[in-house]
Structures are given as structure tokens and as C-alpha cells.
Coordinates of C-alpha atoms in Angstrom, one line a residue:
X744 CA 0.0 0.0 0.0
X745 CA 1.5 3.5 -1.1
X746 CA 2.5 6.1 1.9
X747 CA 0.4 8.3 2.8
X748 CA 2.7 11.8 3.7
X749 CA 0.0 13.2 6.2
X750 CA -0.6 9.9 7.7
X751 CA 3.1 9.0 8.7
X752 CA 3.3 13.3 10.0
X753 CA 0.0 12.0 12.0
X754 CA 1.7 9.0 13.3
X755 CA 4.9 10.5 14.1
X756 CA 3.6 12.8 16.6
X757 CA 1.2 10.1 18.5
X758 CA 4.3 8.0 18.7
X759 CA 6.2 11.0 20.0
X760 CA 2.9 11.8 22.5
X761 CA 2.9 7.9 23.4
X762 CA 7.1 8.4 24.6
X763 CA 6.1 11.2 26.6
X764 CA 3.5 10.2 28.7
X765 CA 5.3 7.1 29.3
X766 CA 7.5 9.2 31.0
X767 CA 7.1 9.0 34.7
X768 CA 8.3 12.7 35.6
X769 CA 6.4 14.0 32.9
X770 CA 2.7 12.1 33.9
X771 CA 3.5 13.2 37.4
X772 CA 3.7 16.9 36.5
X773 CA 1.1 17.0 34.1
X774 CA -1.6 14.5 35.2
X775 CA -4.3 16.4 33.3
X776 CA -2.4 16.7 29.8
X777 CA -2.0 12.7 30.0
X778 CA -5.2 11.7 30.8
X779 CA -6.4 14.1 27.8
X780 CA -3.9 12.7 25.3
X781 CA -4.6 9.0 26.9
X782 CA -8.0 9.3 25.6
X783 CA -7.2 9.6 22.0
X784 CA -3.3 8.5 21.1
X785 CA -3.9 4.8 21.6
X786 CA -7.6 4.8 20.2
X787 CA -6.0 7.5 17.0
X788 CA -3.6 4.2 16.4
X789 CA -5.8 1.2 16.5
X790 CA -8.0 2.8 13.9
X791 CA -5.5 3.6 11.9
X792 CA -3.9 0.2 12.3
X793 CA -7.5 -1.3 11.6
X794 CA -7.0 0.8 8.0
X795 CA -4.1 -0.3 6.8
X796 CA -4.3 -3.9 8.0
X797 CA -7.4 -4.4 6.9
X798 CA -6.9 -5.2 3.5
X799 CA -7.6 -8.5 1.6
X800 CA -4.9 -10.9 1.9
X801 CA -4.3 -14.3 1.1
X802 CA -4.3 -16.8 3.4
X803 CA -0.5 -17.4 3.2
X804 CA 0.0 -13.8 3.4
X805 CA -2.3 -13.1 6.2
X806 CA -0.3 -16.0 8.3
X807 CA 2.2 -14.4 7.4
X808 CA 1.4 -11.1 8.4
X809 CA 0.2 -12.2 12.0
X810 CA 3.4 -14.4 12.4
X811 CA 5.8 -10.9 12.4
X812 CA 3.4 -9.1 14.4
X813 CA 3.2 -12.1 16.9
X814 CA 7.3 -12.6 16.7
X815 CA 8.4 -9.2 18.0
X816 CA 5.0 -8.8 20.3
X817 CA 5.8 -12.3 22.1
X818 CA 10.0 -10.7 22.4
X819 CA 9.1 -7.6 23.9
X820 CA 6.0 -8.3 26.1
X821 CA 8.4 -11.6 27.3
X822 CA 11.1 -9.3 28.2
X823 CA 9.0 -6.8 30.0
X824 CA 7.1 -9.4 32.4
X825 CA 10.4 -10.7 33.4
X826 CA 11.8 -7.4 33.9
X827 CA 8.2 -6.3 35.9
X828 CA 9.2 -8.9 38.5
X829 CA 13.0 -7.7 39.1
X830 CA 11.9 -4.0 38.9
X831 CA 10.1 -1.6 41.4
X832 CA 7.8 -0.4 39.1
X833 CA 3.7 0.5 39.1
X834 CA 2.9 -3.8 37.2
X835 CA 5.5 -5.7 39.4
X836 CA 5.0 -9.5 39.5
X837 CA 5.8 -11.2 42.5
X838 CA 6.4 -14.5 42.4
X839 CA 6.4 -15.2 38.7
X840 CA 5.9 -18.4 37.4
X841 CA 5.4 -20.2 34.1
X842 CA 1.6 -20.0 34.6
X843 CA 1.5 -16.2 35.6
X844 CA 4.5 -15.5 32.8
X845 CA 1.9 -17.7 30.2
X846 CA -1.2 -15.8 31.4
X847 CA 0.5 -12.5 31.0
X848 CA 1.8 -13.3 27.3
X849 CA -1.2 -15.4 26.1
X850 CA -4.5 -13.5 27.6
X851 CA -3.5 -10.4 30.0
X852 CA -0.5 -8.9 28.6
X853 CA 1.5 -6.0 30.9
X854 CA 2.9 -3.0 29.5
X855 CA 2.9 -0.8 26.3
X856 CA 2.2 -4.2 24.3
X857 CA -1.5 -4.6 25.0
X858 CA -1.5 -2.3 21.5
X859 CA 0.2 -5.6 19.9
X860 CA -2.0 -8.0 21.3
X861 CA -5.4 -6.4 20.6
X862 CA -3.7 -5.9 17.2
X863 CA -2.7 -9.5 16.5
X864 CA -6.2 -10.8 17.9
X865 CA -8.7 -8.5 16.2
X866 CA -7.1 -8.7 12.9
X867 CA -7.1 -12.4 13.4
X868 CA -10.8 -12.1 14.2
X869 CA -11.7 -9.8 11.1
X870 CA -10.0 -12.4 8.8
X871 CA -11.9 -15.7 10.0
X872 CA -14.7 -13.7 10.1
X873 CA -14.5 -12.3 6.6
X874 CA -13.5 -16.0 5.0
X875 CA -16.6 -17.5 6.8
X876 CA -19.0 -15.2 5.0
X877 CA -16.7 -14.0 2.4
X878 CA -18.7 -11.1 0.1
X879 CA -21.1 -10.2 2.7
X880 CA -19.8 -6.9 4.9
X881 CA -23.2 -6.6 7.0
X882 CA -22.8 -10.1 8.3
X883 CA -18.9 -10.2 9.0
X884 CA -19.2 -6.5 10.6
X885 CA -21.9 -8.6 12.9
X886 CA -19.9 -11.8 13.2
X887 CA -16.6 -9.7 13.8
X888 CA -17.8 -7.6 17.1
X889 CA -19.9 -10.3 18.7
X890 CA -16.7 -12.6 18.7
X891 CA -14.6 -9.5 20.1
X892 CA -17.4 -8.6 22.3
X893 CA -16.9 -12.1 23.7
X894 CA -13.5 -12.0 24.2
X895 CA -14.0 -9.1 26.0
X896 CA -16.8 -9.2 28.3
X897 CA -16.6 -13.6 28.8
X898 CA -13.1 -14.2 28.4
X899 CA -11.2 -10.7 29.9
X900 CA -8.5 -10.5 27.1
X901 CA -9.2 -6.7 25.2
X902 CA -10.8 -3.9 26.0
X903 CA -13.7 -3.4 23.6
X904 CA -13.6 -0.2 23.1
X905 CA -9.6 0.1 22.1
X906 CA -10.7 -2.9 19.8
X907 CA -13.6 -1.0 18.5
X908 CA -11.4 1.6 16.9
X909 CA -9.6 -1.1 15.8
X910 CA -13.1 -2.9 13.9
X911 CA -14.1 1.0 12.9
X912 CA -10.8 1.5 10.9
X913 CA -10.6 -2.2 9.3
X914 CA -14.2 -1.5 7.7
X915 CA -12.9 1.9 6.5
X916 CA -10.6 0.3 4.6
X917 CA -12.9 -2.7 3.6
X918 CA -15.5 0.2 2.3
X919 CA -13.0 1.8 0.1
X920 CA -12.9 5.3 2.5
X921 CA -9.7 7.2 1.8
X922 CA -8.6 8.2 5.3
X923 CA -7.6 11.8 4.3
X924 CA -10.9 12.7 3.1
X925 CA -12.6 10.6 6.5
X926 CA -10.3 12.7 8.9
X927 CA -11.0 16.6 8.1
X928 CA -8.0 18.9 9.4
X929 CA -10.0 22.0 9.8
X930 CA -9.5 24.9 12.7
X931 CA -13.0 24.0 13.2
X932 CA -11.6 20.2 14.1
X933 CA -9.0 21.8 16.8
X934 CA -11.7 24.5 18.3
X935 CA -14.0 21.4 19.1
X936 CA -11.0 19.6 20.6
X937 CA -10.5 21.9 22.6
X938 CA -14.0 22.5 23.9
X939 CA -14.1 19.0 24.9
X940 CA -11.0 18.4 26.7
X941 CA -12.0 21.4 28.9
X942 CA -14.3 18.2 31.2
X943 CA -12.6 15.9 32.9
X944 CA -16.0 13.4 32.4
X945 CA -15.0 13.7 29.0
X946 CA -11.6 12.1 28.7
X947 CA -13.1 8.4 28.3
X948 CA -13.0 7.1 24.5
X949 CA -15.6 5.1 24.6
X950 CA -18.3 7.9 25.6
X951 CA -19.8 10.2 22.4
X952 CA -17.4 13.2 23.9
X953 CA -14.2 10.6 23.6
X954 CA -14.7 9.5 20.0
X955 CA -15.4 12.7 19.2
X956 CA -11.4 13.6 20.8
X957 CA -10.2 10.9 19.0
X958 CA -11.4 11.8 15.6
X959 CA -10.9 15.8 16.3
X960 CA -7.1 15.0 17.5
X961 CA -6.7 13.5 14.6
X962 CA -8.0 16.4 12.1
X963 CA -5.8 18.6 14.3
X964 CA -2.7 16.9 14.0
X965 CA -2.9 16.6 10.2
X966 CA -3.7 20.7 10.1
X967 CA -0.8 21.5 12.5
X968 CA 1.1 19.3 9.4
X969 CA 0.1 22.4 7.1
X970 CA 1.7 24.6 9.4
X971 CA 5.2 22.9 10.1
X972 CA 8.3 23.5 8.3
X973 CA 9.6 21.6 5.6
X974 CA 12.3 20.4 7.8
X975 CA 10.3 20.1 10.7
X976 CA 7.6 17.7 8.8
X977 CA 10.0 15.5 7.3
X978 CA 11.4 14.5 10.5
X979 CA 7.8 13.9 12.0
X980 CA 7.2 11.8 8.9
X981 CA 10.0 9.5 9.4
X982 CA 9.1 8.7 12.9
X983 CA 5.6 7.7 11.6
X984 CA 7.4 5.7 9.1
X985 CA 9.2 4.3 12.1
X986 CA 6.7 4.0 14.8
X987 CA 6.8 0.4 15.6
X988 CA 10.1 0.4 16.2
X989 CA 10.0 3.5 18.2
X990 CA 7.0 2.0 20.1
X991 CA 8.9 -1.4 20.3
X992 CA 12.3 -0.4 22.1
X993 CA 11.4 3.2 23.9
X994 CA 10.3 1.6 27.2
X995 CA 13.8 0.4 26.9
X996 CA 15.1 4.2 27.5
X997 CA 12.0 5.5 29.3
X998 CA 13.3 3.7 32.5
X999 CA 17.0 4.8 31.9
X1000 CA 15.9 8.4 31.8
X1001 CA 14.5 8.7 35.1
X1002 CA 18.3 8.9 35.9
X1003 CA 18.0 12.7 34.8
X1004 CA 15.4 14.3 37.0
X1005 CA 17.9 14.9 39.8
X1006 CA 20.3 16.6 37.2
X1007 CA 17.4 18.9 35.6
X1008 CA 15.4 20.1 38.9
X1009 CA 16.5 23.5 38.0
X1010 CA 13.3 23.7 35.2
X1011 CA 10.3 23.3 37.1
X1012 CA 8.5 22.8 34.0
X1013 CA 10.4 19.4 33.0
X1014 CA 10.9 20.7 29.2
X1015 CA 14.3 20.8 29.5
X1016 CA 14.0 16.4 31.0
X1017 CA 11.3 16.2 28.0
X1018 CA 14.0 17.4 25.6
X1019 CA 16.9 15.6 26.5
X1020 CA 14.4 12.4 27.2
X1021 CA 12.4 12.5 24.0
X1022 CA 16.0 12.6 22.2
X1023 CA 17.1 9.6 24.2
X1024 CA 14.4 7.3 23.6
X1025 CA 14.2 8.2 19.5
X1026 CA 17.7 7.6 19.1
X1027 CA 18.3 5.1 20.8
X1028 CA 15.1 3.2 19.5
X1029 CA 16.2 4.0 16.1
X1030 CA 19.4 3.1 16.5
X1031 CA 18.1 -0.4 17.5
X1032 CA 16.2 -1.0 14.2
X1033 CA 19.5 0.4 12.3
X1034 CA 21.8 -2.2 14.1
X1035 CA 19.4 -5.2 13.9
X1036 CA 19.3 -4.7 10.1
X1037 CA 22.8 -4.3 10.0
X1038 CA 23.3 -7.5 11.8
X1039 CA 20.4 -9.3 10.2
X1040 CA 18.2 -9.5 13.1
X1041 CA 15.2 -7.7 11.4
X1042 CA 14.4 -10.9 9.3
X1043 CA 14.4 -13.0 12.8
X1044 CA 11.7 -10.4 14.6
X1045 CA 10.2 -9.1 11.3
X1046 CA 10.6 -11.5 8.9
X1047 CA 12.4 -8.9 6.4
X1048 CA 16.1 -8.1 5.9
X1049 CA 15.6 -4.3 6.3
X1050 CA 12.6 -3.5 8.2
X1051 CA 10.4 -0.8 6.7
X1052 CA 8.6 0.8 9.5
X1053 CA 5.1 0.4 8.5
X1054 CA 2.8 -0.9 11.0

């Protein structure tokens, strides 16, 4: 599928929004800011994930397809439940065990990687879904959110509404809607964002006030793309290209830079730990990606010699 310019500016700064709010001295000083860009970043990328996963494949290629999202998903989320039990942090395990560390991975993952695992099982849903009554979107649309509504309410293992954006965006693309003329970047867009985010009740995406942040975020961003500079843009674009990877390995760096609040008290702010943080995290993450494709470790976790970045 060809890139989309405005859609890689518009992922670029939800991955960049996603780094900073998992950024413990940052959510501590401004508890209101996450909770407002909580409601929409994660929600903003499932749709948009629905989209461009959501088209046709063939059965090879689907398996495919869910194998290297399953790879680098099982690597990461494994890593971070055996780190959750050795660090101090908010999701620490005691006790693990092969059962806990199997429940964690398989049904109730911990983490950033939820995103991964709601992807890997509602795009696995849509598919079966669409090949049991292939040619007939009414009845798959059906089909597709009773079996997720199942898996939610019966079984525990997504959050409907995160995998609602999810459905909503994979029948976008299944109905032939060009996502640049769905999401409309209008000062109109940002005014009612605004508006909205002024009540706390609501900052909850699965309420009407939610969606309506989530797809007026969205129409923001790609007006504020209007308004950056050349430079600027290009940059943002290339970390949309590269948000998987930059979602994948920043929680690696996230932790590391708590080491620089003592040094940057001075700014009471925290722009100047934002700054030097934010820098931290995309480097290093993409400096990851560039070293595993220099030493031929993106074809083990994504089944390609150089990975691409597209999600």
C-alpha cells in the first residue's frame, strides 16, 4: 500500500505523545495533559492500524502477516514481564511463574504491548470472520464484534472499546474510504477539541465526547502538518514511518531516563528532561532497528532483511 505523507506526520507525533506520557516525571507533572492525550493517542492508532491492516490478503500472506506481528510482540512483552518482576515499578510481579508469565503473554499482557496483542487478535478475528461469510460486509461486521465482544466481556482479554477503533478502521478500509478525506484537518476540528477536553467526564473514549477527541485530535494533527516547516515535517514523517520500532524499544530508554530528573530540577516545567528524554528514547530506539538490520536481526523479529517501519 502506497504512503500516505499526512498519515506518517500524523503518526509521528502520536508515537512521539505515546514516549512522553510514558514518561514518569512528565505524567507526574502534568496528570491532566495525559489523561487528555490518553484518551485519543492509543484509540488515534488502533484505527488507523484497523486501515491499513485491513486489506484482503491471502491466506498465506495473512499468516504471514500475524506471524511478524506475533514474533516481535511475544519478544518484547516476554522481556517486560520478566523485567516487571525484578523492577520496582507500578505492574510488578511477584512470584512469577510459568503459569503467571503464560497468562501475562497469552490472555492479560502488561505493559505498552497490550497495542500488539489487541492488534494480533482483532485482525485475526476480522480475517476468519470475513473468509466465513466472504462477500457479505453486514454479516462479517456482525460476526466480527460479537466474537470480540466475547472475548471481552466472557473471556477478559481486550478492551472493547480500544478494539472498537480497531473494527471501525478495518471497515474503513474494507469500504474503500480514503482516510484523508474521512479525517477533516480543519480549525473547526481543533476548536471542538478543545471544547471537549476542557471536562474531565470527557476524557473516556468510549463515551460520544471521547470519540469525538479521537477523531478531532486526529484532524488537528494533520492541520498542525500544514503549518510545520519543511524540515520540521520531514522529520515527523520519518518517525511515523518508524513508529513500531520507536513504540517497540522506547520503554527500553523511558526507564534509563528517570536517571535525569535529579540533574534537571532547575526547570520546574520538566521541558528541558522532556527534551533531553524525548532525544534519548528516539535515538536510541532507532538506533536499535538500524543495528538489527545491519546485523540481520530484522528478518528473525520481522521477517524482512531491512525492516520498513510500516505498521
Amino acid at each position: 500500500m502506497k504512503r500516505i505523507a499526512e498519515i506518517d506526520f500524523l503518526k509521528g507525533i502520536l508515537i512521539l505523545l505515546v514516549i512522553t506520557f510514558h514518561l514518569v516525571y512528565i505524567e507526574h507533572l502534568y496528570p491532566y495533559a495525559k489523561q487528555v492525550v490518553y484518551t485519543f493517542h492509543m484509540p488515534a492508532f488502533l484505527l488507523l492500524s484497523g486501515y491499513f491492516r485491513g486489506k484482503q490478503k491471502e491466506p498465506k500472506r495473512f499468516l504471514l502477516s500475524i506471524t511478524w506481528l506475533a514474533v516481535p510482540y511475544a519478544i518484547m512483552e516476554s522481556g517486560y514481564i520478566i523485567m516487571a518482576s525484578i523492577l520496582p515499578i507500578s505492574e510488578h510481579i511477584d512470584n512469577l511463574s510459568v503459569a503467571v508469565f503464560l497468562e501475562k503473554l497469552l490472555l492479560n499482557p502488561i505493559g505498552p504491548y497490550w497495542y500488539l496483542h489487541t492488534m494480533i487478535l482483532c485482525e485475526s478475528i476480522c480475517y476468519t470472520t470475513g473468509y466465513l461469510v466472504r462477500g457479505h460486509g453486514l454479516p462479517q461486521m456482525l460476526l466480527a464484534v460479537s466474537a470480540i465482544y466475547l472475548c471481552s466481556k466472557a473471556l477478559d482479554i481486550v478492551s472493547f472499546t480500544m478494539a472498537a477503533y480497531f473494527l471501525f478502521g478495518f471497515f474503513l478500509q474494507r469500504h474503500n474510504m480514503q482516510l484523508t478525506s474521512f479525517i477533516k484537518s480543519s480549525w473547526l476540528s481543533v476548536l471542538l477539541f478543545a471544547i471537549l477536553i476542557t471536562k474531565q467526564e470527557n476524557l473516556n473514549p468510549s463515551t460520544v465526547c471521547g470519540i469525538l477527541i479521537v477523531y478531532t485530535s486526529m484532524g488537528g494533527i494533520l492541520l498542525l502538518s500544514r503549518y510545520a516547516t519543511s524540515k520540521g515535517r520531514q522529520w515527523v514523517q520519518y518517525f511515523g514511518r518508524n513508529s513500531l520500532s520507536l513504540f517497540l524499544f522506547s520503554p527500553m530508554f523511558t526507564i534509563v531516563c528517570k536517571q535525569f530528573v535529579p540533574f534537571l530540577s532547575f526547570d520546574p516545567t520538566g521541558m528541558a528532561f522532556l527534551i533531553l528524554s524525548l532525544t534519548v528514547c528516539v535515538s536510541g530506539s532507532l538506533l536499535i532497528a538500524w543495528a538489527m538490520d545491519k546485523l540481520n536481526f530484522s528478518r528473525l523479529m520481522f521477517g524482512k532483511k531491512i525492516y520498513s517501519g510500516r505498521i
